[in-house]
Short mmCIF file of C-alpha atoms in Angstrom, two decimals:
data_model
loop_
_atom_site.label_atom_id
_atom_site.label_comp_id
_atom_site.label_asym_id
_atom_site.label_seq_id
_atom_site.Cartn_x
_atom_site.Cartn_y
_atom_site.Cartn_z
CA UNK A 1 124.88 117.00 70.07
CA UNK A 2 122.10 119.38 69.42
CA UNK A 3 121.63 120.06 65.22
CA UNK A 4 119.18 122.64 63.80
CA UNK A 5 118.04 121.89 60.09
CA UNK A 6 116.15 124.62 58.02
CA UNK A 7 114.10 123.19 55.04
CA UNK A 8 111.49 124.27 52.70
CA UNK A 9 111.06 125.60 49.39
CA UNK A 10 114.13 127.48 47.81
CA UNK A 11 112.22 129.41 45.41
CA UNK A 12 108.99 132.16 46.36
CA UNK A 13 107.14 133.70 43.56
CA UNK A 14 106.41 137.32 44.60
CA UNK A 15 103.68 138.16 46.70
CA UNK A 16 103.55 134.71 48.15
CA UNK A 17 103.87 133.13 51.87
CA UNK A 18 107.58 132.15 52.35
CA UNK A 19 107.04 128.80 54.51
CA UNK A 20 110.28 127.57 56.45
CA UNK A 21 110.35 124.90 59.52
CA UNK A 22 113.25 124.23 61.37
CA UNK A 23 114.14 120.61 62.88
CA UNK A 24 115.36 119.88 65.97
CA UNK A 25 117.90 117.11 67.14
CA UNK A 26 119.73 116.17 69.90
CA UNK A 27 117.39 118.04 72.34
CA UNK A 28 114.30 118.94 73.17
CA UNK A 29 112.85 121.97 71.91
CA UNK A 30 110.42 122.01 75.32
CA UNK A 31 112.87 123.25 77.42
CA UNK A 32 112.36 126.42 79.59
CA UNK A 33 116.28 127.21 78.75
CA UNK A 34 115.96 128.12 75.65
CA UNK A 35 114.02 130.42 73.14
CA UNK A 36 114.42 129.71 69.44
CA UNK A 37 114.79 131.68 66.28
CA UNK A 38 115.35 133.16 62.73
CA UNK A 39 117.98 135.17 61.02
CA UNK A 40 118.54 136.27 57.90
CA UNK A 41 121.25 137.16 55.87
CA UNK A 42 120.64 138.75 52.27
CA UNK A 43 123.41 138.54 49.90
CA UNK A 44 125.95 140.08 50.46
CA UNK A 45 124.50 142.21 53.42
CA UNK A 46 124.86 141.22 57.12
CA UNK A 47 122.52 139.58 59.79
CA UNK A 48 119.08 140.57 60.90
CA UNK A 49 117.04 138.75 63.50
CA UNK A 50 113.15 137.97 61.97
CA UNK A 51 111.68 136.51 65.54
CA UNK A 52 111.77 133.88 68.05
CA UNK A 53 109.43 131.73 70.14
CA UNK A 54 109.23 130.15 73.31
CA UNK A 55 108.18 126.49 73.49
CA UNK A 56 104.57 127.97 75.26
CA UNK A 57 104.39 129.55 71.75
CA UNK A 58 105.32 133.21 73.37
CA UNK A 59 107.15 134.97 70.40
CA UNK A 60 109.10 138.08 69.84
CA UNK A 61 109.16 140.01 66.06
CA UNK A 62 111.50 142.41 64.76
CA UNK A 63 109.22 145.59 64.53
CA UNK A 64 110.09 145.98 60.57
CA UNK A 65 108.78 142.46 59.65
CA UNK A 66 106.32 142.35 62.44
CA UNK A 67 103.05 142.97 60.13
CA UNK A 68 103.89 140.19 58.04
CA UNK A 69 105.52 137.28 60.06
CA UNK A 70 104.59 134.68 61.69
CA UNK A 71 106.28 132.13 63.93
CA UNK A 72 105.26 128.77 64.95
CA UNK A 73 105.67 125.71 67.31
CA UNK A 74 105.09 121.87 67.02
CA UNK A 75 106.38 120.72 70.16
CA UNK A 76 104.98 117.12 69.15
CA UNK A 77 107.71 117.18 65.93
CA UNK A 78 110.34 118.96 67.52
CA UNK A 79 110.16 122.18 64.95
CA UNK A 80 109.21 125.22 64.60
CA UNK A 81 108.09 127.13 61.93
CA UNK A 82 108.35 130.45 59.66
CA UNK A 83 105.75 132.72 57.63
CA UNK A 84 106.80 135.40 55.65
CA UNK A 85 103.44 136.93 53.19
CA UNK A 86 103.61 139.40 50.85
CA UNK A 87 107.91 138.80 49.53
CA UNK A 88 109.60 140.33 47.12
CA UNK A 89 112.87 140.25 45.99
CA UNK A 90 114.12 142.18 48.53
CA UNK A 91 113.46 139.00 50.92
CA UNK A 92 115.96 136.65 48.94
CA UNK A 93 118.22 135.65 51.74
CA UNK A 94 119.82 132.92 53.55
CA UNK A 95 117.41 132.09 56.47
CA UNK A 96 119.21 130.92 59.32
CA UNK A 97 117.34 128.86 62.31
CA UNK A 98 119.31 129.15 66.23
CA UNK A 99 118.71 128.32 69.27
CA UNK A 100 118.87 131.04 72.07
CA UNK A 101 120.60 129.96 75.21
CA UNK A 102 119.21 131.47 78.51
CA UNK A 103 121.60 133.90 80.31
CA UNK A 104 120.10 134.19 84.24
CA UNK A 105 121.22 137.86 85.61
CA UNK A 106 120.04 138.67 89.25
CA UNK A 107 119.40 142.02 88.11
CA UNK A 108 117.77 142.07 84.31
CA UNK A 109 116.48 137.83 84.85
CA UNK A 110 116.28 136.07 81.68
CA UNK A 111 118.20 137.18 78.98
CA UNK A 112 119.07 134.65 76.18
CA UNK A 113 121.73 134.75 73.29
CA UNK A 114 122.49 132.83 70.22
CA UNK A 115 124.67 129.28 70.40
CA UNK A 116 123.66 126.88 67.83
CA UNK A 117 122.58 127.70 64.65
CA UNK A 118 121.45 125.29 61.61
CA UNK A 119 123.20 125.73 58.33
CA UNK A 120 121.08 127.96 56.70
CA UNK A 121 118.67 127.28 53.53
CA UNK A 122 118.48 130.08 50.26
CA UNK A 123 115.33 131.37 49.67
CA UNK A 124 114.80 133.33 45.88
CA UNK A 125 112.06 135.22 45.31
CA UNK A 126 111.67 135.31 41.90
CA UNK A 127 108.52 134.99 39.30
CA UNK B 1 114.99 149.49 68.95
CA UNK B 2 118.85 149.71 70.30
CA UNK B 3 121.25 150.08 66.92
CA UNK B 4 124.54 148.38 67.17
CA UNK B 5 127.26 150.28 65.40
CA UNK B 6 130.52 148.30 63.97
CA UNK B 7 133.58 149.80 63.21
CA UNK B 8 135.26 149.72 60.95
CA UNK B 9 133.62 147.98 58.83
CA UNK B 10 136.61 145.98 57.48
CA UNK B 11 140.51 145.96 58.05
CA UNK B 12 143.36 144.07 56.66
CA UNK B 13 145.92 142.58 58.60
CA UNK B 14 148.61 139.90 58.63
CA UNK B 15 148.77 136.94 60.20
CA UNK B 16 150.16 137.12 63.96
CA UNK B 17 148.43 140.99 64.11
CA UNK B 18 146.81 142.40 66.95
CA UNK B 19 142.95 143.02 65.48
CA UNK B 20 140.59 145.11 67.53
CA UNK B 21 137.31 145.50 66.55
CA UNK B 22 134.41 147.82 68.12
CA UNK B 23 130.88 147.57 68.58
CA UNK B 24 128.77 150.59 69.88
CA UNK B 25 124.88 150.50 71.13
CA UNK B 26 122.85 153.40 70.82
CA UNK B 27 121.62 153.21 74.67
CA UNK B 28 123.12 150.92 77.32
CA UNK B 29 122.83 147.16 77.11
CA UNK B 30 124.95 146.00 80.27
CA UNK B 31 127.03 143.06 79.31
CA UNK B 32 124.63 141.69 77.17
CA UNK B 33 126.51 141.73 74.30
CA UNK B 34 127.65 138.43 71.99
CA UNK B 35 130.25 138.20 69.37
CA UNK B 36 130.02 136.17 65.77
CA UNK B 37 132.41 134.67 63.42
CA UNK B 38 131.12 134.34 60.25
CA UNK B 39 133.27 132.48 57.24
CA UNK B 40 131.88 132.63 53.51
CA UNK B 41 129.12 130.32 52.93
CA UNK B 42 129.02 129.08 56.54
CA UNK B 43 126.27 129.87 59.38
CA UNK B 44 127.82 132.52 62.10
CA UNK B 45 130.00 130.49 65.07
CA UNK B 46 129.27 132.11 68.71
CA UNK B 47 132.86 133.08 70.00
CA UNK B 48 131.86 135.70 73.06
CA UNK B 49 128.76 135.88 75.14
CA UNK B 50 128.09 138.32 77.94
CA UNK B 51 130.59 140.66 76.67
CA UNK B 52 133.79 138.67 77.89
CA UNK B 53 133.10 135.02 78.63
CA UNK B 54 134.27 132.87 75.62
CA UNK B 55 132.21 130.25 74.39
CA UNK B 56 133.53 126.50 75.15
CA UNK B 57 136.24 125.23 72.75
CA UNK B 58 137.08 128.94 71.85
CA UNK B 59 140.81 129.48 71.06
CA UNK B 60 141.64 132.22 73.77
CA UNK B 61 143.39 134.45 71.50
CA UNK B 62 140.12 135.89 71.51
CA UNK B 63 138.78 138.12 74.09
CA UNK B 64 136.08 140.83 74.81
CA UNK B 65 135.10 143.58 76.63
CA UNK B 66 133.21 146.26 78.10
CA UNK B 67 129.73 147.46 79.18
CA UNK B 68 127.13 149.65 78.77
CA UNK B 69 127.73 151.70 75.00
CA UNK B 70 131.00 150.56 74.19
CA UNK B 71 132.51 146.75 73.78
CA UNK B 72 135.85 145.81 71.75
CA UNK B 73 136.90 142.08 70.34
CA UNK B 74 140.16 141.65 69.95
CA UNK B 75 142.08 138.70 68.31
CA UNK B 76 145.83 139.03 69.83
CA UNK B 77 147.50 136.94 67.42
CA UNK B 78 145.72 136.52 63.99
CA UNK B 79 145.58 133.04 62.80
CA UNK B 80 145.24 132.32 58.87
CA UNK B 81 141.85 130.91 60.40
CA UNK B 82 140.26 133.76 61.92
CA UNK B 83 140.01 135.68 58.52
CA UNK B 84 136.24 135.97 58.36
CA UNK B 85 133.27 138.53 59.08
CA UNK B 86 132.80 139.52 62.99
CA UNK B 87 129.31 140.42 64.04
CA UNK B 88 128.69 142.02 67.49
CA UNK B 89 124.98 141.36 68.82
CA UNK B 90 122.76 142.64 71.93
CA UNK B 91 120.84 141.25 73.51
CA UNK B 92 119.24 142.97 75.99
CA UNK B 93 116.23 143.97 74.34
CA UNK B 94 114.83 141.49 71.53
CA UNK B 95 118.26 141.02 69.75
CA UNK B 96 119.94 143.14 66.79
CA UNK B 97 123.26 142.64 65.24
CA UNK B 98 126.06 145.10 64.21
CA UNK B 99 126.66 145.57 60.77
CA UNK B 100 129.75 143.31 60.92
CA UNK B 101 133.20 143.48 60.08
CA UNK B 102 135.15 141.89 57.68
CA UNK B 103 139.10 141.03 58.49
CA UNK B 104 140.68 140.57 55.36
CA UNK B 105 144.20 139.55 54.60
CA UNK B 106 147.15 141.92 54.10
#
């Protein structure tokens, strides 16, 4: 059964790199079915997607984070990986890794949508 | 980037209700359209994908529909389980969520 596992440091002083990897199980993260992902979830608040990669290392942003995130693949370890520079407080969130399942449509191609998800880690940015 | 609208953005009802919830986008998406359970302190569940097909090991009180601008989730017979936060999702281009909805208890 495939499991997703976030780790990394739960506290970011402000202005820093927020560094997250997610871990793999159950599956491999080279295969061409899936694409794979972060969400976040400030208290509170609701959902917003960060970015996902491909296992080639293509990746999509959200345009509001795109200048300062980064996303990452170690095939070799089975992660992948998350960059956020410059926080502040207004990045304390839960930070949710997924994977995204390929949807094949004759008309559109490859469309892919969220089915497993890790647990989530907290993230604080605080000084 | 397409904005997914919610509405409303919470409700109370009793258990055994009929709950519809509805999810707008701001340009046409297709089917490409998932729906989220979310319970406090837990990761979001998948329950819909492509508007209408429910996930495996779904209870199928739950159903979905619709295309293009408009899509609806409806629970026909709340359960004391299904009180939670319901996120709607495209994904058609990159993804976004809706702002989510929260069913409460009566």
């Amino acid at each position: 059964q495939l499991q997703l596992q976030e780790s990394g440091p739960g506290l970011v002083k402000p202005s820093e790199t927020l560094s997250l990897t997610c871990t793999v199980s159950g599956g491999s993260i080279s295969s061409s079915s899936y694409y794979w992902g972060w969400i976040r979830q400030p208290p509170g608040k609701g959902l917003e997607w960060i970015g996902s990669i491909y296992y080639s290392g293509s990746t999509y942003y959200n345009p509001s984070l795109k200048s300062r995130v980064t996303i990452s693949v170690d095939t070799s370890k089975n992660q992948f990986s998350l960059k956020l520079s410059s926080v502040t407080a207004a990045d304390t969130a839960v930070y949710y890794c997924a994977r995204h399942f390929r949807y094949y449509d004759i008309l559109t191609g490859s469309l892919y949508y969220m089915d497993v998800w890790g647990k989530g880690t907290t993230v604080t940015v605080s000084s | 980037a397409i904005r997914m609208t919610q509405s409303p953005s919470s409700l109370s009802a009793s258990t055994g209700d009929r709950v519809t919830i509805t999810c707008r986008a701001s340009q046409g998406i297709s089917s490409y359209l998932a729906w989220y359970q979310q319970k406090p302190g837990k990761a979001p569940k998948l329950l819909i994908y492509a508007a209408s097909t429910l996930q495996s090991g779904v209870p199928s009180r739950f159903s979905g529909s619709g295309s293009g601008t408009d899509f609806t989730l409806t629970i026909s017979c709340l359960q004391s389980e299904d009180f939670a936060t319901y996120y709607c999702q495209q994904y058609y281009s990159i993804w976004t969520f809706g702002q989510g909805t929260k069913v409460e208890i009566k």
